PDB file of N, CA and C in Angstrom:
ATOM      1  N   MET A   1       3.541 -11.339  -1.527  1.00 74.00           N
ATOM      2  CA  MET A   1       4.457 -10.198  -1.468  1.00 74.00           C
ATOM      3  C   MET A   1       4.381  -9.583  -0.074  1.00 74.00           C
ATOM      4  N   ASN A   2       5.529  -9.381   0.520  1.00 94.00           N
ATOM      5  CA  ASN A   2       5.561  -8.701   1.804  1.00 94.00           C
ATOM      6  C   ASN A   2       5.718  -7.205   1.547  1.00 94.00           C
ATOM      7  N   ILE A   3       4.677  -6.466   1.810  1.00 96.00           N
ATOM      8  CA  ILE A   3       4.637  -5.040   1.487  1.00 96.00           C
ATOM      9  C   ILE A   3       5.683  -4.260   2.270  1.00 96.00           C
ATOM     10  N   LYS A   4       5.855  -4.574   3.533  1.00 96.00           N
ATOM     11  CA  LYS A   4       6.826  -3.838   4.351  1.00 96.00           C
ATOM     12  C   LYS A   4       8.241  -4.000   3.816  1.00 96.00           C
ATOM     13  N   ILE A   5       8.607  -5.204   3.450  1.00 96.00           N
ATOM     14  CA  ILE A   5       9.946  -5.450   2.914  1.00 96.00           C
ATOM     15  C   ILE A   5      10.132  -4.723   1.587  1.00 96.00           C
ATOM     16  N   LYS A   6       9.115  -4.787   0.749  1.00 96.00           N
ATOM     17  CA  LYS A   6       9.201  -4.131  -0.558  1.00 96.00           C
ATOM     18  C   LYS A   6       9.341  -2.613  -0.391  1.00 96.00           C
ATOM     19  N   LEU A   7       8.626  -2.040   0.572  1.00 97.00           N
ATOM     20  CA  LEU A   7       8.758  -0.607   0.837  1.00 97.00           C
ATOM     21  C   LEU A   7      10.189  -0.264   1.251  1.00 97.00           C
ATOM     22  N   LEU A   8      10.774  -1.089   2.106  1.00 96.00           N
ATOM     23  CA  LEU A   8      12.155  -0.856   2.519  1.00 96.00           C
ATOM     24  C   LEU A   8      13.111  -0.931   1.333  1.00 96.00           C
ATOM     25  N   GLU A   9      12.923  -1.936   0.492  1.00 95.00           N
ATOM     26  CA  GLU A   9      13.789  -2.098  -0.681  1.00 95.00           C
ATOM     27  C   GLU A   9      13.693  -0.905  -1.620  1.00 95.00           C
ATOM     28  N   LEU A  10      12.495  -0.320  -1.710  1.00 96.00           N
ATOM     29  CA  LEU A  10      12.276   0.806  -2.617  1.00 96.00           C
ATOM     30  C   LEU A  10      12.536   2.155  -1.946  1.00 96.00           C
ATOM     31  N   ASN A  11      12.935   2.110  -0.675  1.00 96.00           N
ATOM     32  CA  ASN A  11      13.181   3.332   0.093  1.00 96.00           C
ATOM     33  C   ASN A  11      11.936   4.223   0.146  1.00 96.00           C
ATOM     34  N   LYS A  12      10.797   3.591   0.344  1.00 97.00           N
ATOM     35  CA  LYS A  12       9.516   4.305   0.454  1.00 97.00           C
ATOM     36  C   LYS A  12       8.928   4.037   1.829  1.00 97.00           C
ATOM     37  N   LYS A  13       7.934   4.834   2.183  1.00 97.00           N
ATOM     38  CA  LYS A  13       7.259   4.677   3.464  1.00 97.00           C
ATOM     39  C   LYS A  13       5.783   4.376   3.221  1.00 97.00           C
ATOM     40  N   GLN A  14       5.123   3.898   4.286  1.00 97.00           N
ATOM     41  CA  GLN A  14       3.702   3.595   4.169  1.00 97.00           C
ATOM     42  C   GLN A  14       2.896   4.820   3.779  1.00 97.00           C
ATOM     43  N   VAL A  15       3.335   5.993   4.215  1.00 97.00           N
ATOM     44  CA  VAL A  15       2.618   7.215   3.876  1.00 97.00           C
ATOM     45  C   VAL A  15       2.684   7.484   2.366  1.00 97.00           C
ATOM     46  N   ASP A  16       3.796   7.130   1.729  1.00 97.00           N
ATOM     47  CA  ASP A  16       3.907   7.271   0.270  1.00 97.00           C
ATOM     48  C   ASP A  16       2.904   6.354  -0.416  1.00 97.00           C
ATOM     49  N   LEU A  17       2.805   5.140   0.094  1.00 98.00           N
ATOM     50  CA  LEU A  17       1.860   4.172  -0.438  1.00 98.00           C
ATOM     51  C   LEU A  17       0.428   4.654  -0.219  1.00 98.00           C
ATOM     52  N   LEU A  18       0.161   5.200   0.950  1.00 98.00           N
ATOM     53  CA  LEU A  18      -1.172   5.717   1.275  1.00 98.00           C
ATOM     54  C   LEU A  18      -1.575   6.824   0.305  1.00 98.00           C
ATOM     55  N   ASP A  19      -0.649   7.703  -0.033  1.00 98.00           N
ATOM     56  CA  ASP A  19      -0.941   8.780  -0.992  1.00 98.00           C
ATOM     57  C   ASP A  19      -1.387   8.206  -2.330  1.00 98.00           C
ATOM     58  N   GLU A  20      -0.695   7.187  -2.800  1.00 97.00           N
ATOM     59  CA  GLU A  20      -1.054   6.560  -4.077  1.00 97.00           C
ATOM     60  C   GLU A  20      -2.408   5.858  -4.002  1.00 97.00           C
ATOM     61  N   ILE A  21      -2.678   5.191  -2.896  1.00 98.00           N
ATOM     62  CA  ILE A  21      -3.959   4.498  -2.728  1.00 98.00           C
ATOM     63  C   ILE A  21      -5.095   5.510  -2.731  1.00 98.00           C
ATOM     64  N   ARG A  22      -4.883   6.626  -2.073  1.00 98.00           N
ATOM     65  CA  ARG A  22      -5.912   7.679  -2.038  1.00 98.00           C
ATOM     66  C   ARG A  22      -6.198   8.211  -3.443  1.00 98.00           C
ATOM     67  N   LYS A  23      -5.179   8.316  -4.268  1.00 97.00           N
ATOM     68  CA  LYS A  23      -5.358   8.780  -5.653  1.00 97.00           C
ATOM     69  C   LYS A  23      -6.126   7.769  -6.487  1.00 97.00           C
ATOM     70  N   ARG A  24      -6.094   6.501  -6.078  1.00 97.00           N
ATOM     71  CA  ARG A  24      -6.675   5.424  -6.882  1.00 97.00           C
ATOM     72  C   ARG A  24      -8.013   4.931  -6.366  1.00 97.00           C
ATOM     73  N   GLY A  25      -8.739   5.773  -5.654  1.00 96.00           N
ATOM     74  CA  GLY A  25     -10.109   5.417  -5.328  1.00 96.00           C
ATOM     75  C   GLY A  25     -10.461   5.273  -3.863  1.00 96.00           C
ATOM     76  N   TYR A  26      -9.511   5.486  -2.978  1.00 97.00           N
ATOM     77  CA  TYR A  26      -9.795   5.396  -1.546  1.00 97.00           C
ATOM     78  C   TYR A  26      -9.313   6.679  -0.860  1.00 97.00           C
ATOM     79  N   PRO A  27      -9.941   7.823  -1.187  1.00 97.00           N
ATOM     80  CA  PRO A  27      -9.447   9.115  -0.694  1.00 97.00           C
ATOM     81  C   PRO A  27      -9.522   9.299   0.820  1.00 97.00           C
ATOM     82  N   LYS A  28     -10.358   8.531   1.484  1.00 97.00           N
ATOM     83  CA  LYS A  28     -10.512   8.702   2.932  1.00 97.00           C
ATOM     84  C   LYS A  28      -9.851   7.589   3.746  1.00 97.00           C
ATOM     85  N   LEU A  29      -9.023   6.775   3.093  1.00 97.00           N
ATOM     86  CA  LEU A  29      -8.375   5.674   3.795  1.00 97.00           C
ATOM     87  C   LEU A  29      -7.459   6.224   4.888  1.00 97.00           C
ATOM     88  N   ASP A  30      -7.627   5.687   6.071  1.00 97.00           N
ATOM     89  CA  ASP A  30      -6.889   6.131   7.245  1.00 97.00           C
ATOM     90  C   ASP A  30      -5.580   5.334   7.371  1.00 97.00           C
ATOM     91  N   PRO A  31      -4.504   5.965   7.843  1.00 97.00           N
ATOM     92  CA  PRO A  31      -3.238   5.242   7.990  1.00 97.00           C
ATOM     93  C   PRO A  31      -3.338   4.014   8.897  1.00 97.00           C
ATOM     94  N   THR A  32      -4.121   4.103   9.955  1.00 97.00           N
ATOM     95  CA  THR A  32      -4.237   2.950  10.850  1.00 97.00           C
ATOM     96  C   THR A  32      -4.976   1.801  10.183  1.00 97.00           C
ATOM     97  N   VAL A  33      -5.942   2.122   9.338  1.00 97.00           N
ATOM     98  CA  VAL A  33      -6.672   1.082   8.612  1.00 97.00           C
ATOM     99  C   VAL A  33      -5.749   0.418   7.599  1.00 97.00           C
ATOM    100  N   LEU A  34      -4.953   1.206   6.899  1.00 98.00           N
ATOM    101  CA  LEU A  34      -3.985   0.638   5.958  1.00 98.00           C
ATOM    102  C   LEU A  34      -3.032  -0.298   6.685  1.00 98.00           C
ATOM    103  N   SER A  35      -2.590   0.101   7.855  1.00 97.00           N
ATOM    104  CA  SER A  35      -1.695  -0.742   8.640  1.00 97.00           C
ATOM    105  C   SER A  35      -2.364  -2.068   8.999  1.00 97.00           C
ATOM    106  N   LYS A  36      -3.634  -2.030   9.355  1.00 97.00           N
ATOM    107  CA  LYS A  36      -4.377  -3.263   9.658  1.00 97.00           C
ATOM    108  C   LYS A  36      -4.434  -4.168   8.436  1.00 97.00           C
ATOM    109  N   TYR A  37      -4.653  -3.592   7.274  1.00 97.00           N
ATOM    110  CA  TYR A  37      -4.698  -4.370   6.035  1.00 97.00           C
ATOM    111  C   TYR A  37      -3.342  -5.028   5.774  1.00 97.00           C
ATOM    112  N   ILE A  38      -2.278  -4.240   5.875  1.00 97.00           N
ATOM    113  CA  ILE A  38      -0.935  -4.737   5.579  1.00 97.00           C
ATOM    114  C   ILE A  38      -0.522  -5.836   6.562  1.00 97.00           C
ATOM    115  N   ASN A  39      -0.908  -5.674   7.819  1.00 96.00           N
ATOM    116  CA  ASN A  39      -0.539  -6.645   8.850  1.00 96.00           C
ATOM    117  C   ASN A  39      -1.462  -7.855   8.893  1.00 96.00           C
ATOM    118  N   GLY A  40      -2.508  -7.860   8.063  1.00 95.00           N
ATOM    119  CA  GLY A  40      -3.400  -9.003   7.989  1.00 95.00           C
ATOM    120  C   GLY A  40      -4.419  -9.088   9.110  1.00 95.00           C
ATOM    121  N   ARG A  41      -4.608  -8.003   9.844  1.00 97.00           N
ATOM    122  CA  ARG A  41      -5.592  -8.011  10.924  1.00 97.00           C
ATOM    123  C   ARG A  41      -6.998  -7.729  10.422  1.00 97.00           C
ATOM    124  N   ASP A  42      -7.114  -7.320   9.175  1.00 95.00           N
ATOM    125  CA  ASP A  42      -8.416  -7.067   8.556  1.00 95.00           C
ATOM    126  C   ASP A  42      -8.384  -7.729   7.179  1.00 95.00           C
ATOM    127  N   VAL A  43      -9.306  -8.636   6.932  1.00 95.00           N
ATOM    128  CA  VAL A  43      -9.290  -9.379   5.672  1.00 95.00           C
ATOM    129  C   VAL A  43     -10.625  -9.254   4.927  1.00 95.00           C
ATOM    130  N   THR A  44     -11.234  -8.094   5.034  1.00 97.00           N
ATOM    131  CA  THR A  44     -12.490  -7.831   4.345  1.00 97.00           C
ATOM    132  C   THR A  44     -12.243  -7.681   2.843  1.00 97.00           C
ATOM    133  N   PRO A  45     -13.311  -7.693   2.055  1.00 98.00           N
ATOM    134  CA  PRO A  45     -13.138  -7.469   0.614  1.00 98.00           C
ATOM    135  C   PRO A  45     -12.433  -6.141   0.301  1.00 98.00           C
ATOM    136  N   GLN A  46     -12.736  -5.102   1.079  1.00 97.00           N
ATOM    137  CA  GLN A  46     -12.059  -3.826   0.852  1.00 97.00           C
ATOM    138  C   GLN A  46     -10.567  -3.963   1.129  1.00 97.00           C
ATOM    139  N   ALA A  47     -10.216  -4.692   2.166  1.00 97.00           N
ATOM    140  CA  ALA A  47      -8.797  -4.901   2.482  1.00 97.00           C
ATOM    141  C   ALA A  47      -8.098  -5.573   1.311  1.00 97.00           C
ATOM    142  N   LYS A  48      -8.738  -6.588   0.745  1.00 97.00           N
ATOM    143  CA  LYS A  48      -8.145  -7.293  -0.393  1.00 97.00           C
ATOM    144  C   LYS A  48      -7.986  -6.374  -1.596  1.00 97.00           C
ATOM    145  N   ALA A  49      -8.968  -5.495  -1.818  1.00 98.00           N
ATOM    146  CA  ALA A  49      -8.889  -4.545  -2.932  1.00 98.00           C
ATOM    147  C   ALA A  49      -7.748  -3.553  -2.722  1.00 98.00           C
ATOM    148  N   VAL A  50      -7.620  -3.056  -1.506  1.00 98.00           N
ATOM    149  CA  VAL A  50      -6.552  -2.104  -1.203  1.00 98.00           C
ATOM    150  C   VAL A  50      -5.187  -2.781  -1.330  1.00 98.00           C
ATOM    151  N   LEU A  51      -5.067  -4.017  -0.877  1.00 98.00           N
ATOM    152  CA  LEU A  51      -3.794  -4.728  -0.993  1.00 98.00           C
ATOM    153  C   LEU A  51      -3.428  -4.981  -2.460  1.00 98.00           C
ATOM    154  N   ALA A  52      -4.426  -5.196  -3.293  1.00 98.00           N
ATOM    155  CA  ALA A  52      -4.157  -5.347  -4.728  1.00 98.00           C
ATOM    156  C   ALA A  52      -3.613  -4.050  -5.300  1.00 98.00           C
ATOM    157  N   ILE A  53      -4.163  -2.924  -4.863  1.00 98.00           N
ATOM    158  CA  ILE A  53      -3.654  -1.620  -5.300  1.00 98.00           C
ATOM    159  C   ILE A  53      -2.223  -1.442  -4.800  1.00 98.00           C
ATOM    160  N   CYS A  54      -1.959  -1.858  -3.580  1.00 98.00           N
ATOM    161  CA  CYS A  54      -0.600  -1.768  -3.029  1.00 98.00           C
ATOM    162  C   CYS A  54       0.387  -2.509  -3.910  1.00 98.00           C
ATOM    163  N   GLU A  55       0.029  -3.713  -4.298  1.00 97.00           N
ATOM    164  CA  GLU A  55       0.919  -4.501  -5.157  1.00 97.00           C
ATOM    165  C   GLU A  55       1.154  -3.810  -6.491  1.00 97.00           C
ATOM    166  N   ASP A  56       0.093  -3.251  -7.070  1.00 97.00           N
ATOM    167  CA  ASP A  56       0.237  -2.531  -8.338  1.00 97.00           C
ATOM    168  C   ASP A  56       1.193  -1.350  -8.193  1.00 97.00           C
ATOM    169  N   VAL A  57       1.005  -0.577  -7.141  1.00 98.00           N
ATOM    170  CA  VAL A  57       1.851   0.603  -6.911  1.00 98.00           C
ATOM    171  C   VAL A  57       3.304   0.183  -6.714  1.00 98.00           C
ATOM    172  N   LEU A  58       3.519  -0.831  -5.890  1.00 97.00           N
ATOM    173  CA  LEU A  58       4.884  -1.295  -5.637  1.00 97.00           C
ATOM    174  C   LEU A  58       5.548  -1.820  -6.911  1.00 97.00           C
ATOM    175  N   ASN A  59       4.782  -2.531  -7.723  1.00 97.00           N
ATOM    176  CA  ASN A  59       5.329  -3.020  -8.996  1.00 97.00           C
ATOM    177  C   ASN A  59       5.670  -1.868  -9.926  1.00 97.00           C
ATOM    178  N   GLU A  60       4.830  -0.837  -9.940  1.00 97.00           N
ATOM    179  CA  GLU A  60       5.120   0.343 -10.777  1.00 97.00           C
ATOM    180  C   GLU A  60       6.396   1.034 -10.300  1.00 97.00           C
ATOM    181  N   TRP A  61       6.524   1.231  -8.993  1.00 97.00           N
ATOM    182  CA  TRP A  61       7.715   1.870  -8.457  1.00 97.00           C
ATOM    183  C   TRP A  61       8.958   1.047  -8.778  1.00 97.00           C
ATOM    184  N   GLU A  62       8.827  -0.262  -8.668  1.00 95.00           N
ATOM    185  CA  GLU A  62       9.960  -1.142  -8.943  1.00 95.00           C
ATOM    186  C   GLU A  62      10.381  -1.074 -10.411  1.00 95.00           C
ATOM    187  N   SER A  63       9.399  -1.023 -11.292  1.00 96.00           N
ATOM    188  CA  SER A  63       9.712  -0.980 -12.725  1.00 96.00           C
ATOM    189  C   SER A  63      10.349   0.354 -13.122  1.00 96.00           C
ATOM    190  N   LYS A  64      10.025   1.415 -12.402  1.00 92.00           N
ATOM    191  CA  LYS A  64      10.649   2.719 -12.691  1.00 92.00           C
ATOM    192  C   LYS A  64      12.125   2.738 -12.310  1.00 92.00           C
ATOM    193  N   LEU A  65      12.484   1.906 -11.344  1.00 86.00           N
ATOM    194  CA  LEU A  65      13.883   1.848 -10.903  1.00 86.00           C
ATOM    195  C   LEU A  65      14.727   0.982 -11.824  1.00 86.00           C
ATOM    196  N   ALA A  66      14.089   0.057 -12.520  1.00 75.00           N
ATOM    197  CA  ALA A  66      14.828  -0.893 -13.360  1.00 75.00           C
ATOM    198  C   ALA A  66      15.359  -0.256 -14.618  1.00 75.00           C
TER     199      ALA A  66
END
């Protein structure tokens, strides 16, 4: 899943996604770190966990529109 494209399709921004990620267990996640995760410049276990949360959030937003 390309997160940037999905955000555009849903008319959302990375900051909206960041707010949801912070609510789901990463309250101190920095916007620049999230950007590194999304762009694939950081592939640590935490990055993979955050990207999984991103997919969940995007799927939830998509299902609300359907």
